CSV table of C-alpha atoms in Angstrom, one decimal:
chain,number,residue,atom,x,y,z
P,731,THR,CA,174.7,-17.5,-101.1
P,732,ARG,CA,173.6,-21.2,-101.6
P,733,VAL,CA,172.5,-22.1,-98.3
P,734,GLN,CA,170.0,-18.6,-98.3
P,735,VAL,CA,168.8,-18.7,-102.4
P,736,PRO,CA,167.3,-21.5,-102.0
P,737,ALA,CA,165.6,-21.4,-98.7
P,738,PHE,CA,163.9,-17.8,-99.0
P,739,ARG,CA,162.7,-18.7,-102.6
P,740,LYS,CA,161.2,-21.9,-101.5
P,741,ALA,CA,159.4,-19.3,-98.6
P,742,GLY,CA,158.1,-17.9,-101.4
P,743,PHE,CA,160.8,-14.9,-101.8
P,744,GLN,CA,161.4,-13.6,-105.1
P,745,ILE,CA,165.9,-13.0,-105.4
P,746,THR,CA,165.7,-9.7,-107.9
P,747,ALA,CA,169.0,-9.4,-107.5
P,748,LEU,CA,172.9,-10.7,-106.5
P,749,TRP,CA,176.2,-8.5,-105.8
P,750,ALA,CA,180.0,-10.3,-105.5
P,751,ARG,CA,183.4,-8.4,-105.2
P,752,THR,CA,183.7,-9.1,-109.2
P,753,GLN,CA,181.6,-8.8,-112.0
P,754,GLU,CA,182.7,-11.9,-113.6
P,755,LYS,CA,181.8,-13.7,-110.2
P,756,ALA,CA,178.6,-11.9,-109.7
P,757,SER,CA,177.7,-12.8,-113.4
P,758,ARG,CA,178.0,-16.3,-112.8
P,759,VAL,CA,176.8,-17.2,-109.7
P,760,ALA,CA,173.4,-15.2,-110.4
P,761,GLU,CA,174.0,-17.3,-114.1
P,762,GLU,CA,174.2,-20.3,-111.8
P,763,LEU,CA,171.3,-19.6,-109.4
P,764,GLY,CA,169.4,-18.1,-111.7
P,765,ILE,CA,169.1,-14.6,-110.3
P,766,PRO,CA,167.9,-11.3,-113.0
P,767,PHE,CA,170.3,-8.9,-111.7
P,768,ALA,CA,174.1,-8.8,-110.8
P,769,SER,CA,176.6,-6.9,-110.0
P,770,SER,CA,180.0,-5.9,-108.4
P,771,ASN,CA,178.5,-2.1,-107.1
P,772,VAL,CA,176.0,-2.8,-104.4
P,773,ASP,CA,174.1,0.8,-104.3
P,774,GLU,CA,173.2,-0.4,-107.9
P,775,ILE,CA,172.0,-3.8,-106.1
P,776,ILE,CA,170.8,-1.8,-102.8
P,777,LEU,CA,168.8,1.4,-105.3
P,778,ARG,CA,167.2,-0.8,-106.7
P,779,ALA,CA,162.9,-0.5,-106.4
P,780,ASP,CA,162.6,-3.9,-107.1
P,781,VAL,CA,164.7,-4.7,-103.6
P,782,ASP,CA,163.0,-4.7,-100.2
P,783,LEU,CA,165.5,-6.7,-98.0
P,784,VAL,CA,169.0,-7.0,-98.4
P,785,SER,CA,170.2,-9.9,-97.3
P,786,ILE,CA,174.8,-9.4,-96.6
P,787,VAL,CA,176.3,-12.7,-96.9
P,788,THR,CA,180.0,-10.7,-97.6
P,789,PRO,CA,183.6,-10.8,-95.4
P,790,PRO,CA,182.4,-9.7,-91.9
P,791,HIS,CA,184.5,-6.6,-93.2
P,792,LEU,CA,181.7,-5.0,-95.6
P,793,HIS,CA,179.1,-6.0,-93.1
P,794,SER,CA,179.2,-2.3,-91.6
P,795,GLU,CA,179.0,-0.6,-94.6
P,796,ILE,CA,177.4,-2.2,-96.4
P,797,ALA,CA,174.1,-2.4,-93.4
P,798,VAL,CA,174.6,1.3,-92.9
P,799,LYS,CA,174.0,2.0,-96.9
P,800,ALA,CA,170.9,-0.4,-96.7
P,801,ILE,CA,169.2,0.9,-93.4
P,802,THR,CA,169.6,4.8,-95.0
P,803,ALA,CA,168.5,3.7,-98.0
P,804,GLY,CA,165.2,2.6,-96.8
P,805,LYS,CA,165.7,-1.4,-97.3
P,806,HIS,CA,164.8,-4.0,-94.8
P,807,VAL,CA,168.9,-5.8,-94.0
P,808,LEU,CA,169.3,-9.6,-92.2
P,809,CYS,CA,173.4,-9.7,-92.1
P,810,GLU,CA,175.2,-12.7,-92.0
P,811,LYS,CA,177.1,-13.4,-88.7
P,812,PRO,CA,179.2,-12.0,-87.0
P,813,THR,CA,177.8,-8.6,-86.8
P,814,ALA,CA,180.9,-7.0,-87.7
P,815,LEU,CA,184.4,-6.9,-87.7
P,816,ASN,CA,184.4,-4.9,-84.5
P,817,GLN,CA,182.5,-2.8,-81.5
P,818,ALA,CA,183.3,0.1,-83.2
P,819,GLU,CA,181.6,-0.9,-86.3
P,820,ALA,CA,178.6,-3.1,-84.8
P,821,VAL,CA,177.9,0.8,-82.9
P,822,LYS,CA,177.6,2.3,-86.4
P,823,MET,CA,174.5,0.0,-87.6
P,824,VAL,CA,172.7,0.0,-84.3
P,825,GLU,CA,172.9,4.0,-84.7
P,826,ALA,CA,172.0,4.5,-88.2
P,827,ALA,CA,169.3,1.8,-87.7
P,828,LYS,CA,167.5,4.0,-85.1
P,829,TYR,CA,167.1,6.0,-87.0
P,830,PHE,CA,164.4,3.9,-89.4
P,831,PRO,CA,162.3,1.9,-86.3
P,832,ARG,CA,159.9,1.0,-88.7
P,833,LEU,CA,163.0,-1.2,-91.0
P,834,LEU,CA,164.2,-4.4,-90.2
P,835,SER,CA,167.5,-4.6,-88.6
P,836,LEU,CA,168.6,-8.3,-87.9
P,837,VAL,CA,171.5,-10.2,-87.6
P,838,ASP,CA,170.7,-14.5,-88.9
P,839,HIS,CA,171.9,-16.4,-85.4
P,840,GLN,CA,168.9,-18.8,-86.9
P,841,MET,CA,168.7,-20.9,-84.5
P,842,ARG,CA,166.3,-19.2,-82.6
P,843,PHE,CA,164.0,-20.2,-85.3
P,844,LEU,CA,164.3,-24.2,-84.2
P,845,PRO,CA,161.2,-25.3,-82.2
P,846,ALA,CA,164.0,-27.0,-80.0
P,847,PHE,CA,165.3,-24.3,-78.9
P,848,LYS,CA,162.4,-22.2,-78.5
P,849,LYS,CA,161.6,-25.4,-76.2
P,850,LEU,CA,164.3,-25.5,-74.6
P,851,LYS,CA,163.9,-21.5,-72.8
P,852,GLU,CA,160.7,-22.3,-72.4
P,853,LEU,CA,161.3,-25.3,-70.1
P,854,LEU,CA,164.5,-22.8,-68.9
P,855,ALA,CA,161.7,-20.4,-68.0
P,856,GLN,CA,159.1,-23.1,-66.3
P,857,GLY,CA,162.2,-24.6,-63.6
P,858,TYR,CA,163.3,-27.7,-66.1
P,859,CYS,CA,166.2,-27.4,-64.4
P,860,GLY,CA,165.7,-26.3,-61.5
P,861,ARG,CA,168.4,-22.6,-60.5
P,862,LEU,CA,170.5,-22.5,-63.8
P,863,MET,CA,174.5,-22.7,-62.7
P,864,ILE,CA,176.5,-24.0,-65.8
P,865,MET,CA,175.7,-23.1,-69.3
P,866,ASP,CA,178.0,-25.3,-71.7
P,867,ALA,CA,178.5,-25.0,-75.2
P,868,LYS,CA,180.9,-27.0,-78.3
P,869,VAL,CA,181.5,-27.7,-81.2
P,870,THR,CA,183.9,-30.1,-83.7
P,871,MET,CA,184.3,-30.2,-87.1
P,872,GLY,CA,187.0,-30.2,-89.6
P,873,THR,CA,188.6,-27.3,-91.1
P,874,LEU,CA,187.1,-24.1,-92.1
P,875,VAL,CA,189.5,-23.1,-94.4
P,876,ARG,CA,189.5,-24.8,-97.9
P,877,GLY,CA,190.9,-24.1,-100.5
P,878,GLU,CA,193.2,-21.5,-101.9
P,879,TYR,CA,193.8,-18.4,-99.8
P,880,ASN,CA,190.5,-16.1,-98.9
P,881,TRP,CA,188.6,-14.6,-96.7
P,882,TRP,CA,188.5,-17.4,-94.2
P,883,CYS,CA,192.2,-17.5,-93.6
P,884,ASP,CA,192.3,-13.6,-92.2
P,885,GLU,CA,191.5,-12.8,-88.7
P,886,THR,CA,191.7,-9.0,-90.2
P,887,LEU,CA,188.8,-9.1,-92.4
P,888,GLY,CA,186.6,-11.5,-90.0
P,889,GLY,CA,187.9,-14.7,-90.9
P,890,GLY,CA,188.1,-17.5,-88.5
P,891,ALA,CA,186.2,-19.9,-85.4
P,892,LEU,CA,185.1,-17.1,-83.5
P,893,GLY,CA,183.1,-15.3,-85.6
P,894,ALA,CA,181.5,-18.0,-87.4
P,895,LEU,CA,180.5,-20.2,-84.9
P,896,GLY,CA,181.3,-18.3,-81.7
P,897,SER,CA,179.0,-15.7,-82.6
P,898,HIS,CA,175.7,-18.1,-82.7
P,899,LEU,CA,176.9,-19.9,-79.2
P,900,VAL,CA,177.0,-16.4,-77.6
P,901,ASP,CA,173.9,-15.4,-79.2
P,902,ALA,CA,172.7,-18.8,-78.3
P,903,LEU,CA,173.0,-18.1,-74.0
P,904,ALA,CA,172.0,-15.0,-74.3
P,905,TYR,CA,168.8,-15.2,-75.8
P,906,LEU,CA,167.7,-19.2,-74.3
P,907,THR,CA,167.9,-17.4,-70.9
P,908,GLY,CA,168.6,-13.7,-70.8
P,909,LEU,CA,171.3,-13.0,-69.1
P,910,ARG,CA,174.0,-11.6,-70.4
P,911,ALA,CA,177.9,-11.6,-69.8
P,912,LYS,CA,179.8,-9.3,-67.5
P,913,GLU,CA,182.9,-10.2,-68.2
P,914,VAL,CA,184.5,-12.7,-70.7
P,915,HIS,CA,188.5,-14.9,-70.4
P,916,GLY,CA,189.2,-16.6,-73.7
P,917,VAL,CA,191.9,-18.5,-75.9
P,918,LEU,CA,192.0,-18.5,-79.7
P,919,ARG,CA,194.8,-20.3,-81.3
P,920,THR,CA,195.7,-21.1,-84.9
P,921,PHE,CA,197.6,-23.9,-85.1
P,922,VAL,CA,197.1,-24.7,-88.4
P,923,ARG,CA,199.0,-21.6,-90.5
P,924,GLU,CA,200.2,-23.6,-93.8
P,925,THR,CA,198.1,-26.3,-96.2
P,926,GLU,CA,199.4,-27.0,-99.7
P,927,LYS,CA,197.5,-24.3,-101.5
P,928,ILE,CA,198.4,-22.0,-98.6
P,929,LYS,CA,202.3,-21.7,-97.9
P,930,GLY,CA,204.7,-19.3,-99.1
P,931,PHE,CA,204.4,-15.4,-98.6
P,932,ARG,CA,200.8,-15.4,-97.1
P,933,PHE,CA,199.8,-17.7,-93.8
P,934,ILE,CA,196.4,-18.6,-92.4
P,935,THR,CA,196.1,-16.0,-89.0
P,936,SER,CA,192.0,-16.3,-88.3
P,937,ASP,CA,191.8,-18.7,-85.6
P,938,ASP,CA,190.8,-22.6,-85.5
P,939,PHE,CA,190.6,-23.2,-81.7
P,940,CYS,CA,188.9,-21.5,-79.4
P,941,SER,CA,187.6,-21.7,-75.1
P,942,ILE,CA,186.1,-19.2,-73.8
P,943,THR,CA,185.2,-18.5,-70.8
P,944,LEU,CA,181.5,-15.9,-69.0
P,945,LYS,CA,180.7,-14.6,-66.4
P,946,PHE,CA,177.2,-13.7,-66.4
P,947,PRO,CA,174.5,-12.3,-63.5
P,948,LYS,CA,173.3,-14.7,-61.0
P,949,ASP,CA,176.2,-16.4,-60.4
P,950,VAL,CA,175.7,-18.2,-63.8
P,951,LEU,CA,179.4,-19.7,-65.7
P,952,ALA,CA,179.8,-20.9,-69.2
P,953,THR,CA,182.1,-22.9,-70.8
P,954,VAL,CA,181.8,-22.6,-74.7
P,955,SER,CA,184.8,-24.3,-77.1
P,956,LEU,CA,184.9,-24.3,-80.8
P,957,ASN,CA,187.7,-26.9,-82.6
P,958,THR,CA,187.5,-27.4,-86.2
P,959,HIS,CA,190.7,-30.3,-85.8
P,960,THR,CA,188.3,-33.3,-85.5
P,961,PRO,CA,187.4,-33.9,-89.6
P,962,GLY,CA,184.1,-36.3,-89.8
P,963,LYS,CA,180.5,-35.5,-89.1
P,964,PHE,CA,179.6,-31.5,-87.6
P,965,VAL,CA,178.8,-31.7,-83.3
P,966,GLN,CA,177.3,-29.0,-81.6
P,967,GLU,CA,175.6,-29.1,-77.7
P,968,ILE,CA,174.4,-26.5,-75.7
P,969,MET,CA,173.4,-28.0,-71.8
P,970,MET,CA,171.9,-25.8,-69.0
P,971,VAL,CA,172.8,-27.3,-66.1
P,972,GLY,CA,170.9,-26.8,-63.3
P,973,SER,CA,169.9,-27.9,-59.6
P,974,ASP,CA,167.4,-29.9,-60.2
P,975,GLY,CA,168.6,-31.8,-63.9
P,976,ARG,CA,170.3,-30.2,-67.5
P,977,LEU,CA,168.9,-30.1,-71.0
P,978,ILE,CA,171.2,-30.6,-74.0
P,979,LEU,CA,169.9,-29.1,-77.7
P,980,ARG,CA,172.0,-32.1,-79.3
P,981,GLY,CA,171.9,-30.4,-83.1
P,982,SER,CA,168.5,-29.9,-83.1
P,983,ASP,CA,167.2,-32.5,-81.1
P,984,LEU,CA,166.4,-31.5,-77.6
P,985,TYR,CA,166.9,-34.1,-74.3
P,986,GLY,CA,166.5,-33.2,-70.5
P,987,PHE,CA,167.5,-35.3,-67.9
P,988,ARG,CA,165.9,-34.4,-63.9
P,989,HIS,CA,167.2,-35.6,-60.8
P,990,GLY,CA,165.8,-39.1,-60.7
P,991,MET,CA,165.7,-40.4,-63.6
P,992,GLN,CA,167.1,-43.6,-64.7
P,993,ARG,CA,167.8,-42.2,-68.5
P,994,GLU,CA,167.8,-38.7,-70.7
P,995,GLU,CA,164.6,-38.3,-72.4
P,996,LEU,CA,164.1,-36.8,-75.7
P,997,LEU,CA,162.1,-33.4,-75.6
P,998,TYR,CA,162.1,-32.5,-78.9
P,999,SER,CA,162.8,-34.5,-82.0
P,1000,GLU,CA,163.6,-32.6,-85.7
P,1001,ASN,CA,163.6,-35.3,-87.0
P,1002,THR,CA,166.3,-34.3,-90.0
P,1003,SER,CA,169.9,-34.3,-90.2
P,1004,ALA,CA,170.7,-31.6,-91.9
P,1005,SER,CA,172.6,-29.7,-89.3
P,1006,PRO,CA,170.7,-26.8,-87.3
P,1007,TYR,CA,171.3,-23.4,-89.6
P,1008,VAL,CA,170.5,-25.4,-92.8
P,1009,ARG,CA,167.0,-25.6,-91.0
P,1010,GLY,CA,166.8,-23.1,-89.1
P,1011,THR,CA,167.6,-20.8,-92.0
P,1012,GLU,CA,164.7,-22.6,-93.5
P,1013,LEU,CA,162.5,-21.8,-90.4
P,1014,ALA,CA,163.9,-18.6,-90.5
P,1015,ALA,CA,162.9,-17.7,-94.4
P,1016,TYR,CA,159.5,-18.9,-94.0
P,1017,SER,CA,159.1,-16.7,-90.9
P,1018,LEU,CA,160.5,-14.1,-92.7
P,1019,ALA,CA,158.2,-15.0,-95.4
P,1020,ALA,CA,154.9,-14.7,-92.9
P,1021,ALA,CA,156.2,-11.7,-91.4
P,1022,PHE,CA,155.6,-9.9,-94.9
P,1023,GLY,CA,152.6,-11.1,-96.3
P,1024,SER,CA,151.1,-10.2,-93.5
P,1025,GLY,CA,152.5,-6.9,-92.0
P,1026,ASP,CA,151.6,-9.4,-88.3
P,1027,PHE,CA,155.7,-8.6,-87.5
P,1028,THR,CA,155.1,-10.9,-84.5
P,1029,ALA,CA,156.3,-13.7,-86.3
P,1030,ILE,CA,159.8,-12.9,-86.7
P,1031,ALA,CA,159.7,-11.4,-82.3
P,1032,CYS,CA,162.5,-14.1,-81.6
P,1033,ALA,CA,164.7,-12.1,-84.2
P,1034,ALA,CA,168.2,-10.7,-82.8
P,1035,THR,CA,168.1,-7.2,-83.7
P,1036,PHE,CA,171.5,-5.4,-84.7
P,1037,GLU,CA,171.6,-3.9,-80.3
P,1038,ASP,CA,171.7,-8.3,-80.0
P,1039,GLY,CA,174.9,-7.8,-82.7
P,1040,LEU,CA,176.1,-5.6,-80.8
P,1041,TYR,CA,176.2,-7.3,-77.5
P,1042,THR,CA,177.6,-10.7,-79.3
P,1043,GLN,CA,180.2,-8.2,-80.8
P,1044,THR,CA,181.4,-6.6,-77.9
P,1045,VAL,CA,181.2,-10.9,-76.0
P,1046,LEU,CA,183.8,-11.6,-79.2
P,1047,ASP,CA,186.2,-8.3,-79.1
P,1048,GLY,CA,186.3,-9.5,-75.4
P,1049,VAL,CA,187.7,-12.6,-75.9
P,1050,ARG,CA,190.1,-11.1,-78.4
P,1051,ASN,CA,191.3,-8.7,-75.9
P,1052,ALA,CA,191.3,-11.5,-73.4
P,1053,SER,CA,193.6,-14.1,-75.1
P,1054,GLU,CA,195.8,-11.1,-76.2
P,1055,ASN,CA,196.2,-10.2,-72.8
P,1056,GLY,CA,195.4,-12.7,-70.5
P,1057,ARG,CA,193.2,-11.2,-67.8
P,1058,TRP,CA,188.8,-11.0,-67.8
P,1059,VAL,CA,187.9,-8.1,-69.8
P,1060,PRO,CA,184.4,-6.8,-69.0
P,1061,VAL,CA,181.6,-7.1,-71.0
P,1062,GLU,CA,180.6,-3.4,-71.5
P,1063,TRP,CA,179.0,-1.9,-74.7
P,1064,PRO,CA,176.8,1.3,-75.6
P,1065,GLU,CA,172.6,1.0,-74.2
P,1066,ILE,CA,171.8,2.9,-77.6
P,1067,GLY,CA,167.6,1.5,-77.7
P,1068,ASN,CA,167.7,-0.3,-80.9
P,1069,LYS,CA,164.6,-2.9,-81.2
P,1070,ASN,CA,163.7,-2.9,-84.6
P,1071,LEU,CA,161.2,-5.6,-85.1
P,1072,PRO,CA,158.2,-3.1,-86.5
P,1073,VAL,CA,154.8,-3.2,-86.6
P,1074,MET,CA,154.2,-2.9,-90.4
P,1075,GLN,CA,151.2,-0.1,-92.1
């Protein structure tokens, strides 16, 4: 919320209402951010006449319920990742959205809006790397669990690195290549179950380390590694390796290396210290504002739809299954056929 509100305001949106689990929290945060209306009743937010777009920035176990309510009330929806708590809840979101094709039903995979990300997709399509063979994505960072016990600590509420970070990287690999995984294997671990503030009758169950392997069509393999035990700077890299070279997205900057070169070349630099997710949020907000302002929704043609989110959620469920049972899991999801990027009239 504290990232989205300034970004959306800067892009020209009016933030008219805010929801939180308690009225006390809703009022406090709304006053802090200068939002005129606050409520702990989600229906009071959704049904307001001055609300056109509902941005769902809640724990994942609430995503599906709120998204379905908002869509059926005639509101555009931007849902935080992961799409939902599991595949079944993501299916409900896609099924609801298919009945309202003129409403946006998007998942906030904001890296898609980064210029370096778009450049990487373009160069892959142009054959910069040759035949794609290997994809490698990794994040190293400090703990996601801070302070008192909350939903981040609880796997049943959607907490953990897999949902918070893995969802972004799974979506990125699919969007950049146009390929979707056929099978997945993975290991999830919770190395830290107690902290100074979380101990006693409750303990942490959400994953803090993930190692994932994905098989794609055309004999392409991918690995995803998420490590939240390295305090310090947030580091993210997405590397594409092909028969003729490689492309590496480090944060918001793109580098390339082709066989015969002496060193990497810088192909695009954002020249910012902001994380790719903060910068992506800013760019997504501007693109959404441009789309609403002009009625031309090609400005957000790169955005992830609920259907994209269903695929990603299916992969995440597969990783959990594989980790529990120690086997490869096929990636299978129902084709509901929702691509809700409307042309407004």
